[in-house]
PDB file of C-alpha atoms in Angstrom:
ATOM      1  CA  MET A   1       0.285  33.621 -78.597  1.00  0.00           C
ATOM      2  CA  PHE A   2       1.585  33.206 -75.079  1.00  0.00           C
ATOM      3  CA  ALA A   3      -0.772  32.947 -72.066  1.00  0.00           C
ATOM      4  CA  ILE A   4      -0.108  33.446 -68.396  1.00  0.00           C
ATOM      5  CA  ILE A   5      -2.406  32.322 -65.574  1.00  0.00           C
ATOM      6  CA  LEU A   6      -1.884  34.220 -62.340  1.00  0.00           C
ATOM      7  CA  ALA A   7      -2.843  31.424 -59.940  1.00  0.00           C
ATOM      8  CA  ASP A   8      -2.320  33.155 -56.578  1.00  0.00           C
ATOM      9  CA  THR A   9      -4.709  35.531 -54.931  1.00  0.00           C
ATOM     10  CA  ASN A  10      -4.445  37.533 -51.751  1.00  0.00           C
ATOM     11  CA  ASP A  11      -8.245  37.718 -51.498  1.00  0.00           C
ATOM     12  CA  ALA A  12      -9.421  36.252 -48.164  1.00  0.00           C
ATOM     13  CA  GLY A  13     -12.980  35.627 -49.413  1.00  0.00           C
ATOM     14  CA  LEU A  14     -12.405  31.856 -49.645  1.00  0.00           C
ATOM     15  CA  GLU A  15     -10.965  31.276 -46.242  1.00  0.00           C
ATOM     16  CA  PRO A  16     -10.896  28.864 -44.413  1.00  0.00           C
ATOM     17  CA  LEU A  17     -10.876  26.678 -47.576  1.00  0.00           C
ATOM     18  CA  THR A  18      -7.794  28.383 -48.943  1.00  0.00           C
ATOM     19  CA  SER A  19      -5.913  27.698 -45.706  1.00  0.00           C
ATOM     20  CA  ARG A  20      -6.073  24.055 -46.783  1.00  0.00           C
ATOM     21  CA  LEU A  21      -5.991  24.258 -50.586  1.00  0.00           C
ATOM     22  CA  PRO A  22      -4.448  26.864 -52.920  1.00  0.00           C
ATOM     23  CA  HIS A  23      -7.114  28.841 -54.739  1.00  0.00           C
ATOM     24  CA  ALA A  24      -6.170  27.273 -58.090  1.00  0.00           C
ATOM     25  CA  LEU A  25      -6.634  23.775 -56.706  1.00  0.00           C
ATOM     26  CA  LEU A  26     -10.141  24.283 -55.376  1.00  0.00           C
ATOM     27  CA  PRO A  27     -12.319  21.680 -57.122  1.00  0.00           C
ATOM     28  CA  LEU A  28     -15.105  22.997 -59.291  1.00  0.00           C
ATOM     29  CA  VAL A  29     -17.420  20.063 -60.040  1.00  0.00           C
ATOM     30  CA  GLY A  30     -14.630  17.516 -60.225  1.00  0.00           C
ATOM     31  CA  LYS A  31     -11.822  19.627 -61.704  1.00  0.00           C
ATOM     32  CA  PRO A  32      -9.488  22.111 -60.072  1.00  0.00           C
ATOM     33  CA  VAL A  33     -10.066  25.721 -61.108  1.00  0.00           C
ATOM     34  CA  LEU A  34      -6.667  25.710 -62.772  1.00  0.00           C
ATOM     35  CA  VAL A  35      -7.571  22.689 -64.925  1.00  0.00           C
ATOM     36  CA  HIS A  36     -10.738  24.448 -66.144  1.00  0.00           C
ATOM     37  CA  LEU A  37      -8.602  27.419 -67.201  1.00  0.00           C
ATOM     38  CA  LEU A  38      -5.998  25.254 -68.944  1.00  0.00           C
ATOM     39  CA  GLU A  39      -8.708  23.317 -70.794  1.00  0.00           C
ATOM     40  CA  GLN A  40     -10.272  26.586 -71.974  1.00  0.00           C
ATOM     41  CA  LEU A  41      -6.940  27.807 -73.364  1.00  0.00           C
ATOM     42  CA  HIS A  42      -6.393  24.430 -75.007  1.00  0.00           C
ATOM     43  CA  ARG A  43      -9.821  24.611 -76.705  1.00  0.00           C
ATOM     44  CA  ASN A  44      -8.877  28.138 -77.874  1.00  0.00           C
ATOM     45  CA  ASN A  45      -5.692  26.713 -79.456  1.00  0.00           C
ATOM     46  CA  ILE A  46      -3.490  28.683 -77.082  1.00  0.00           C
ATOM     47  CA  MET A  47      -0.785  26.130 -76.452  1.00  0.00           C
ATOM     48  CA  ASP A  48       2.063  27.927 -74.730  1.00  0.00           C
ATOM     49  CA  VAL A  49       1.062  28.663 -71.114  1.00  0.00           C
ATOM     50  CA  MET A  50       2.908  29.680 -67.933  1.00  0.00           C
ATOM     51  CA  VAL A  51       1.238  29.257 -64.552  1.00  0.00           C
ATOM     52  CA  VAL A  52       2.613  31.833 -62.073  1.00  0.00           C
ATOM     53  CA  SER A  53       2.255  31.220 -58.352  1.00  0.00           C
ATOM     54  CA  PRO A  54       4.808  32.826 -55.977  1.00  0.00           C
ATOM     55  CA  ASP A  55       3.594  30.693 -53.049  1.00  0.00           C
ATOM     56  CA  HIS A  56       2.413  27.410 -54.573  1.00  0.00           C
ATOM     57  CA  HIS A  57       4.085  26.874 -57.974  1.00  0.00           C
ATOM     58  CA  GLU A  58       5.791  23.642 -56.930  1.00  0.00           C
ATOM     59  CA  ARG A  59       2.606  22.176 -55.450  1.00  0.00           C
ATOM     60  CA  LEU A  60       0.617  23.108 -58.510  1.00  0.00           C
ATOM     61  CA  ALA A  61       3.187  21.500 -60.782  1.00  0.00           C
ATOM     62  CA  THR A  62       2.936  18.187 -58.959  1.00  0.00           C
ATOM     63  CA  SER A  63      -0.843  18.282 -58.416  1.00  0.00           C
ATOM     64  CA  ILE A  64      -2.127  19.006 -61.933  1.00  0.00           C
ATOM     65  CA  ASP A  65      -2.400  16.204 -64.556  1.00  0.00           C
ATOM     66  CA  THR A  66      -1.488  17.904 -67.810  1.00  0.00           C
ATOM     67  CA  GLY A  67      -1.404  14.624 -69.815  1.00  0.00           C
ATOM     68  CA  PRO A  68      -4.818  15.039 -71.470  1.00  0.00           C
ATOM     69  CA  LEU A  69      -3.877  18.524 -72.765  1.00  0.00           C
ATOM     70  CA  LEU A  70      -2.111  17.175 -75.838  1.00  0.00           C
ATOM     71  CA  GLY A  71       0.441  19.456 -77.434  1.00  0.00           C
ATOM     72  CA  MET A  72       0.219  22.073 -74.712  1.00  0.00           C
ATOM     73  CA  ARG A  73       3.425  23.455 -73.266  1.00  0.00           C
ATOM     74  CA  ILE A  74       2.827  24.315 -69.598  1.00  0.00           C
ATOM     75  CA  SER A  75       5.437  25.737 -67.255  1.00  0.00           C
ATOM     76  CA  PHE A  76       5.135  26.650 -63.586  1.00  0.00           C
ATOM     77  CA  ALA A  77       7.032  29.575 -62.117  1.00  0.00           C
ATOM     78  CA  ALA A  78       7.255  31.637 -58.954  1.00  0.00           C
ATOM     79  CA  GLY A  79       7.284  34.923 -60.831  1.00  0.00           C
ATOM     80  CA  LEU A  80       6.503  36.556 -64.175  1.00  0.00           C
ATOM     81  CA  PRO A  81       9.126  37.020 -66.882  1.00  0.00           C
ATOM     82  CA  ASP A  82       9.629  40.579 -68.055  1.00  0.00           C
ATOM     83  CA  LEU A  83       6.828  40.761 -70.618  1.00  0.00           C
ATOM     84  CA  ARG A  84       8.269  44.000 -72.043  1.00  0.00           C
ATOM     85  CA  ARG A  85      10.837  41.749 -73.775  1.00  0.00           C
ATOM     86  CA  ASN A  86       8.407  39.160 -74.986  1.00  0.00           C
ATOM     87  CA  PRO A  87       8.313  39.045 -78.820  1.00  0.00           C
ATOM     88  CA  ASP A  88       4.756  37.608 -78.776  1.00  0.00           C
ATOM     89  CA  GLU A  89       1.416  38.965 -77.684  1.00  0.00           C
ATOM     90  CA  THR A  90       0.594  37.798 -74.142  1.00  0.00           C
ATOM     91  CA  LEU A  91      -2.772  37.077 -72.628  1.00  0.00           C
ATOM     92  CA  VAL A  92      -2.838  37.347 -68.835  1.00  0.00           C
ATOM     93  CA  ILE A  93      -5.780  35.928 -66.845  1.00  0.00           C
ATOM     94  CA  GLY A  94      -6.379  35.182 -63.173  1.00  0.00           C
ATOM     95  CA  SER A  95      -8.101  32.319 -61.348  1.00  0.00           C
ATOM     96  CA  ARG A  96     -10.800  34.437 -59.642  1.00  0.00           C
ATOM     97  CA  TYR A  97     -13.055  34.430 -62.714  1.00  0.00           C
ATOM     98  CA  LEU A  98     -13.742  31.766 -65.373  1.00  0.00           C
ATOM     99  CA  VAL A  99     -14.970  33.802 -68.329  1.00  0.00           C
ATOM    100  CA  ASP A 100     -16.738  31.834 -71.068  1.00  0.00           C
ATOM    101  CA  LEU A 101     -14.934  33.455 -74.039  1.00  0.00           C
ATOM    102  CA  ASN A 102     -12.666  32.350 -76.865  1.00  0.00           C
ATOM    103  CA  TRP A 103      -9.604  34.312 -75.829  1.00  0.00           C
ATOM    104  CA  ARG A 104      -7.799  33.777 -79.139  1.00  0.00           C
ATOM    105  CA  LEU A 105     -10.687  35.282 -81.127  1.00  0.00           C
ATOM    106  CA  ILE A 106     -10.896  38.204 -78.733  1.00  0.00           C
ATOM    107  CA  THR A 107      -7.196  39.061 -78.871  1.00  0.00           C
ATOM    108  CA  GLU A 108      -6.833  38.530 -82.615  1.00  0.00           C
ATOM    109  CA  GLY A 109      -9.899  40.717 -83.219  1.00  0.00           C
ATOM    110  CA  LEU A 110      -8.448  43.490 -81.143  1.00  0.00           C
ATOM    111  CA  SER A 111      -5.080  43.290 -82.889  1.00  0.00           C
ATOM    112  CA  GLU A 112      -6.680  43.470 -86.328  1.00  0.00           C
ATOM    113  CA  SER A 113      -9.029  46.337 -85.526  1.00  0.00           C
ATOM    114  CA  ASN A 114      -6.746  48.469 -83.317  1.00  0.00           C
ATOM    115  CA  GLY A 115      -3.167  47.428 -83.939  1.00  0.00           C
ATOM    116  CA  HIS A 116      -2.589  48.329 -80.282  1.00  0.00           C
ATOM    117  CA  GLU A 117       0.872  49.111 -78.953  1.00  0.00           C
ATOM    118  CA  ASN A 118      -0.055  49.455 -75.291  1.00  0.00           C
ATOM    119  CA  SER A 119      -1.469  46.912 -72.858  1.00  0.00           C
ATOM    120  CA  MET A 120      -5.261  46.768 -72.705  1.00  0.00           C
ATOM    121  CA  MET A 121      -7.638  45.445 -70.054  1.00  0.00           C
ATOM    122  CA  ILE A 122     -10.550  43.290 -71.155  1.00  0.00           C
ATOM    123  CA  THR A 123     -13.586  44.143 -69.006  1.00  0.00           C
ATOM    124  CA  SER A 124     -17.014  42.570 -68.497  1.00  0.00           C
ATOM    125  CA  SER A 125     -19.644  44.617 -66.612  1.00  0.00           C
ATOM    126  CA  ALA A 126     -16.792  47.017 -65.773  1.00  0.00           C
ATOM    127  CA  ARG A 127     -14.926  44.180 -64.103  1.00  0.00           C
ATOM    128  CA  PRO A 128     -11.382  43.429 -65.334  1.00  0.00           C
ATOM    129  CA  VAL A 129     -11.222  39.817 -66.598  1.00  0.00           C
ATOM    130  CA  ALA A 130      -8.043  39.692 -68.757  1.00  0.00           C
ATOM    131  CA  LEU A 131      -5.018  41.706 -69.764  1.00  0.00           C
ATOM    132  CA  ILE A 132      -3.489  41.756 -73.224  1.00  0.00           C
ATOM    133  CA  VAL A 133       0.180  42.751 -73.414  1.00  0.00           C
ATOM    134  CA  PRO A 134       1.495  43.441 -76.970  1.00  0.00           C
ATOM    135  CA  PRO A 135       5.140  42.891 -77.918  1.00  0.00           C
ATOM    136  CA  GLY A 136       7.366  45.680 -76.567  1.00  0.00           C
ATOM    137  CA  ALA A 137       4.735  47.096 -74.221  1.00  0.00           C
ATOM    138  CA  SER A 138       6.119  49.365 -71.484  1.00  0.00           C
ATOM    139  CA  ASP A 139       3.864  48.080 -68.653  1.00  0.00           C
ATOM    140  CA  LEU A 140       5.452  46.058 -65.856  1.00  0.00           C
ATOM    141  CA  VAL A 141       2.818  43.393 -65.008  1.00  0.00           C
ATOM    142  CA  PRO A 142       2.528  42.261 -61.356  1.00  0.00           C
ATOM    143  CA  ASP A 143       2.333  38.561 -60.471  1.00  0.00           C
ATOM    144  CA  ASN A 144      -1.004  38.683 -58.590  1.00  0.00           C
ATOM    145  CA  TRP A 145      -4.332  39.189 -60.346  1.00  0.00           C
ATOM    146  CA  ILE A 146      -5.626  41.495 -57.562  1.00  0.00           C
ATOM    147  CA  ASP A 147      -2.771  43.841 -58.381  1.00  0.00           C
ATOM    148  CA  VAL A 148      -3.390  43.560 -62.127  1.00  0.00           C
ATOM    149  CA  GLU A 149      -6.972  44.710 -61.562  1.00  0.00           C
ATOM    150  CA  GLN A 150      -5.617  47.947 -60.090  1.00  0.00           C
ATOM    151  CA  MET A 151      -3.607  48.853 -63.201  1.00  0.00           C
ATOM    152  CA  LEU A 152      -4.796  52.029 -64.866  1.00  0.00           C
ATOM    153  CA  LEU A 153      -5.070  50.916 -68.486  1.00  0.00           C
ATOM    154  CA  PRO A 154      -7.488  51.431 -71.414  1.00  0.00           C
ATOM    155  CA  GLY A 155     -10.466  49.112 -71.014  1.00  0.00           C
ATOM    156  CA  VAL A 156     -12.062  47.116 -73.838  1.00  0.00           C
ATOM    157  CA  PRO A 157     -15.548  45.888 -72.860  1.00  0.00           C
ATOM    158  CA  VAL A 158     -16.958  42.543 -74.011  1.00  0.00           C
ATOM    159  CA  ASP A 159     -20.655  41.826 -74.092  1.00  0.00           C
ATOM    160  CA  ASN A 160     -21.427  40.204 -70.756  1.00  0.00           C
ATOM    161  CA  PRO A 161     -20.209  36.644 -71.297  1.00  0.00           C
ATOM    162  CA  PRO A 162     -21.091  34.058 -68.662  1.00  0.00           C
ATOM    163  CA  VAL A 163     -18.653  34.318 -65.740  1.00  0.00           C
ATOM    164  CA  LEU A 164     -18.068  31.780 -62.960  1.00  0.00           C
ATOM    165  CA  SER A 165     -16.788  33.802 -59.998  1.00  0.00           C
ATOM    166  CA  ILE A 166     -14.454  32.049 -57.530  1.00  0.00           C
ATOM    167  CA  ASP A 167     -13.899  35.003 -55.224  1.00  0.00           C
ATOM    168  CA  SER A 168     -16.033  34.205 -52.198  1.00  0.00           C
ATOM    169  CA  LEU A 169     -17.490  31.144 -50.493  1.00  0.00           C
ATOM    170  CA  LYS A 170     -21.008  32.004 -51.672  1.00  0.00           C
ATOM    171  CA  ASN A 171     -19.895  32.598 -55.269  1.00  0.00           C
ATOM    172  CA  TYR A 172     -17.836  29.370 -55.221  1.00  0.00           C
ATOM    173  CA  VAL A 173     -20.915  27.340 -54.292  1.00  0.00           C
ATOM    174  CA  GLU A 174     -23.166  29.180 -56.712  1.00  0.00           C
ATOM    175  CA  SER A 175     -20.624  28.782 -59.576  1.00  0.00           C
ATOM    176  CA  SER A 176     -20.442  25.064 -58.871  1.00  0.00           C
ATOM    177  CA  PHE A 177     -24.199  24.744 -59.097  1.00  0.00           C
ATOM    178  CA  ARG A 178     -24.322  26.879 -62.256  1.00  0.00           C
ATOM    179  CA  LEU A 179     -21.861  24.515 -63.902  1.00  0.00           C
ATOM    180  CA  LEU A 180     -24.223  21.646 -63.078  1.00  0.00           C
ATOM    181  CA  ASN A 181     -27.327  23.416 -64.269  1.00  0.00           C
ATOM    182  CA  GLU A 182     -26.236  25.525 -67.300  1.00  0.00           C
ATOM    183  CA  LYS A 183     -24.419  24.880 -70.540  1.00  0.00           C
ATOM    184  CA  PHE A 184     -21.101  26.640 -71.199  1.00  0.00           C
ATOM    185  CA  GLN A 185     -18.898  26.694 -74.270  1.00  0.00           C
ATOM    186  CA  HIS A 186     -15.604  26.106 -72.470  1.00  0.00           C
ATOM    187  CA  PHE A 187     -16.364  24.743 -68.986  1.00  0.00           C
ATOM    188  CA  PHE A 188     -17.822  21.351 -68.183  1.00  0.00           C
ATOM    189  CA  PRO A 189     -18.265  19.103 -65.146  1.00  0.00           C
ATOM    190  CA  ALA A 190     -15.900  16.153 -64.802  1.00  0.00           C
ATOM    191  CA  GLY A 191     -17.168  12.606 -65.368  1.00  0.00           C
ATOM    192  CA  ARG A 192     -19.930  11.624 -67.741  1.00  0.00           C
ATOM    193  CA  GLN A 193     -23.641  12.264 -67.637  1.00  0.00           C
ATOM    194  CA  ASN A 194     -25.254   8.938 -66.646  1.00  0.00           C
ATOM    195  CA  MET A 195     -28.775  10.327 -66.631  1.00  0.00           C
ATOM    196  CA  ALA A 196     -30.401  13.747 -66.789  1.00  0.00           C
ATOM    197  CA  GLY A 197     -28.777  15.940 -64.218  1.00  0.00           C
ATOM    198  CA  LEU A 198     -26.321  13.348 -62.886  1.00  0.00           C
ATOM    199  CA  TYR A 199     -22.573  13.399 -63.624  1.00  0.00           C
ATOM    200  CA  VAL A 200     -20.611  10.433 -62.341  1.00  0.00           C
ATOM    201  CA  SER A 201     -16.832   9.839 -62.399  1.00  0.00           C
ATOM    202  CA  PRO A 202     -15.177   6.356 -62.547  1.00  0.00           C
ATOM    203  CA  LYS A 203     -15.617   3.928 -59.696  1.00  0.00           C
ATOM    204  CA  ALA A 204     -18.334   6.008 -58.032  1.00  0.00           C
ATOM    205  CA  THR A 205     -21.214   4.152 -56.376  1.00  0.00           C
ATOM    206  CA  VAL A 206     -24.629   5.851 -56.251  1.00  0.00           C
ATOM    207  CA  LYS A 207     -28.109   4.285 -56.570  1.00  0.00           C
ATOM    208  CA  PRO A 208     -30.975   5.982 -58.467  1.00  0.00           C
ATOM    209  CA  GLN A 209     -33.154   6.024 -55.343  1.00  0.00           C
ATOM    210  CA  SER A 210     -30.633   8.292 -53.602  1.00  0.00           C
ATOM    211  CA  LEU A 211     -31.129  11.013 -56.231  1.00  0.00           C
ATOM    212  CA  GLN A 212     -33.914  13.330 -55.236  1.00  0.00           C
ATOM    213  CA  SER A 213     -31.865  16.319 -56.526  1.00  0.00           C
ATOM    214  CA  ASN A 214     -32.100  18.758 -59.395  1.00  0.00           C
ATOM    215  CA  ASN A 215     -28.523  18.064 -60.441  1.00  0.00           C
ATOM    216  CA  ALA A 216     -25.628  16.191 -58.874  1.00  0.00           C
ATOM    217  CA  TYR A 217     -21.995  15.283 -59.449  1.00  0.00           C
ATOM    218  CA  VAL A 218     -20.334  12.285 -57.733  1.00  0.00           C
ATOM    219  CA  GLY A 219     -16.554  12.003 -57.929  1.00  0.00           C
ATOM    220  CA  SER A 220     -14.286   9.010 -58.452  1.00  0.00           C
ATOM    221  CA  TYR A 221     -14.223   6.306 -55.770  1.00  0.00           C
ATOM    222  CA  SER A 222     -17.043   7.924 -53.808  1.00  0.00           C
ATOM    223  CA  ARG A 223     -19.786   5.795 -52.251  1.00  0.00           C
ATOM    224  CA  ILE A 224     -23.280   6.961 -51.392  1.00  0.00           C
ATOM    225  CA  ASP A 225     -25.255   4.513 -49.313  1.00  0.00           C
ATOM    226  CA  ALA A 226     -28.491   3.404 -50.974  1.00  0.00           C
ATOM    227  CA  THR A 227     -30.490   4.874 -48.055  1.00  0.00           C
ATOM    228  CA  ALA A 228     -28.775   8.278 -48.230  1.00  0.00           C
ATOM    229  CA  THR A 229     -30.440  11.007 -50.280  1.00  0.00           C
ATOM    230  CA  LEU A 230     -29.283  14.057 -52.308  1.00  0.00           C
ATOM    231  CA  HIS A 231     -31.626  17.018 -52.612  1.00  0.00           C
ATOM    232  CA  GLY A 232     -31.447  20.247 -54.651  1.00  0.00           C
ATOM    233  CA  ASP A 233     -27.961  20.713 -56.190  1.00  0.00           C
ATOM    234  CA  VAL A 234     -25.132  18.584 -54.707  1.00  0.00           C
ATOM    235  CA  VAL A 235     -21.458  18.165 -55.607  1.00  0.00           C
ATOM    236  CA  VAL A 236     -19.625  15.212 -54.081  1.00  0.00           C
ATOM    237  CA  GLY A 237     -15.852  15.055 -54.497  1.00  0.00           C
ATOM    238  CA  GLU A 238     -13.473  12.101 -54.779  1.00  0.00           C
ATOM    239  CA  LYS A 239     -13.148   9.364 -52.167  1.00  0.00           C
ATOM    240  CA  VAL A 240     -16.185  10.544 -50.204  1.00  0.00           C
ATOM    241  CA  VAL A 241     -18.403   8.247 -48.148  1.00  0.00           C
ATOM    242  CA  ILE A 242     -21.978   9.275 -47.389  1.00  0.00           C
ATOM    243  CA  ASP A 243     -23.321   6.777 -44.908  1.00  0.00           C
ATOM    244  CA  ARG A 244     -26.793   5.330 -44.360  1.00  0.00           C
ATOM    245  CA  GLY A 245     -29.722   7.636 -43.940  1.00  0.00           C
ATOM    246  CA  ALA A 246     -27.719  10.831 -44.477  1.00  0.00           C
ATOM    247  CA  SER A 247     -29.494  13.712 -46.274  1.00  0.00           C
ATOM    248  CA  ILE A 248     -27.504  16.236 -48.274  1.00  0.00           C
ATOM    249  CA  SER A 249     -29.072  19.290 -49.918  1.00  0.00           C
ATOM    250  CA  ASN A 250     -27.574  22.273 -51.813  1.00  0.00           C
ATOM    251  CA  SER A 251     -24.087  21.440 -50.544  1.00  0.00           C
ATOM    252  CA  ILE A 252     -20.576  20.647 -51.668  1.00  0.00           C
ATOM    253  CA  ILE A 253     -18.735  17.703 -50.084  1.00  0.00           C
ATOM    254  CA  LEU A 254     -15.022  17.952 -50.855  1.00  0.00           C
ATOM    255  CA  ASP A 255     -12.499  15.129 -51.381  1.00  0.00           C
ATOM    256  CA  GLY A 256     -11.782  12.602 -48.675  1.00  0.00           C
ATOM    257  CA  THR A 257     -14.763  13.405 -46.477  1.00  0.00           C
ATOM    258  CA  TYR A 258     -16.836  10.946 -44.440  1.00  0.00           C
ATOM    259  CA  VAL A 259     -20.457  11.943 -43.817  1.00  0.00           C
ATOM    260  CA  GLY A 260     -21.826   9.923 -40.955  1.00  0.00           C
ATOM    261  CA  ALA A 261     -25.069   7.992 -40.754  1.00  0.00           C
ATOM    262  CA  MET A 262     -28.222  10.050 -40.372  1.00  0.00           C
ATOM    263  CA  THR A 263     -26.348  13.360 -40.893  1.00  0.00           C
ATOM    264  CA  ARG A 264     -28.420  16.305 -42.205  1.00  0.00           C
ATOM    265  CA  CYS A 265     -26.477  18.810 -44.283  1.00  0.00           C
ATOM    266  CA  HIS A 266     -27.999  21.898 -45.956  1.00  0.00           C
ATOM    267  CA  ASN A 267     -26.345  24.921 -47.646  1.00  0.00           C
ATOM    268  CA  ALA A 268     -22.851  23.951 -46.638  1.00  0.00           C
ATOM    269  CA  ILE A 269     -19.331  23.109 -47.719  1.00  0.00           C
ATOM    270  CA  ILE A 270     -17.778  20.150 -45.926  1.00  0.00           C
ATOM    271  CA  HIS A 271     -14.105  19.277 -46.179  1.00  0.00           C
ATOM    272  CA  GLN A 272     -13.163  16.418 -43.901  1.00  0.00           C
ATOM    273  CA  ASN A 273     -13.607  17.821 -40.364  1.00  0.00           C
ATOM    274  CA  LEU A 274     -14.435  21.339 -41.622  1.00  0.00           C
ATOM    275  CA  LEU A 275     -18.072  22.482 -41.939  1.00  0.00           C
ATOM    276  CA  ILE A 276     -18.801  25.856 -43.499  1.00  0.00           C
ATOM    277  CA  ARG A 277     -22.372  27.137 -43.606  1.00  0.00           C
ATOM    278  CA  VAL A 278     -23.106  29.212 -46.730  1.00  0.00           C
ATOM    279  CA  CYS A 279     -26.092  31.544 -47.043  1.00  0.00           C
ATOM    280  CA  LEU A 280     -27.621  30.961 -50.474  1.00  0.00           C
ATOM    281  CA  LEU A 281     -30.632  32.840 -51.831  1.00  0.00           C
TER     282      LEU A 281
END
């Protein structure tokens, strides 16, 4: 089986973050969205993958560490090949939704039960989450997932699997916190769990007295002062410094950010000099 990840999106729901980082490189609890998708395919034993990104394929190719994905053949391209000539069945997914399914079992089950000759859309709660293109299909597939969603194709529903939505700032924050709080089959925070609710990556410095949170992730080479405190759910990226007396609650601090002494941060995304307030229920 061949898989394609459509890594670009023309959805503006994640601006201004996506003016700095491509959608596929947005970190989701220590891993870029694209890495979560590649790891899922690897666990599903789908080993031949093309990442399509008209605007960012070169940057994605140099930014993603594919070394741990042993045996996986990953290519990066600006556009799709003509799937109508592909001799193998093709799974097409986007980077807006991380759907907790075994894609190989889903596609093999459909092939055995239906022997389909035309492309089919996999849907969850009436939302398109994947496209299956059989060999010799007549459909011309666009290179952006937003456009794929608009294709008029037969839909095959799946029973409401867990979905992490990365299609708005609010959903991005809530999906990050869900990944900290819930157990998924295919998606996991980076780092290792040092204690209940705390995931820590290598070379991170955080003292137990700082943790007054439900769940937290602290990325590599980040330092949290012993007098700073984390409350609620908190995600701290790589090479972050949270200085003395700072208080962070229900927020995401992205890579390379300095949080000054005595700062109070609640329901926000901070990326270096960018502060985005997010309304969470």
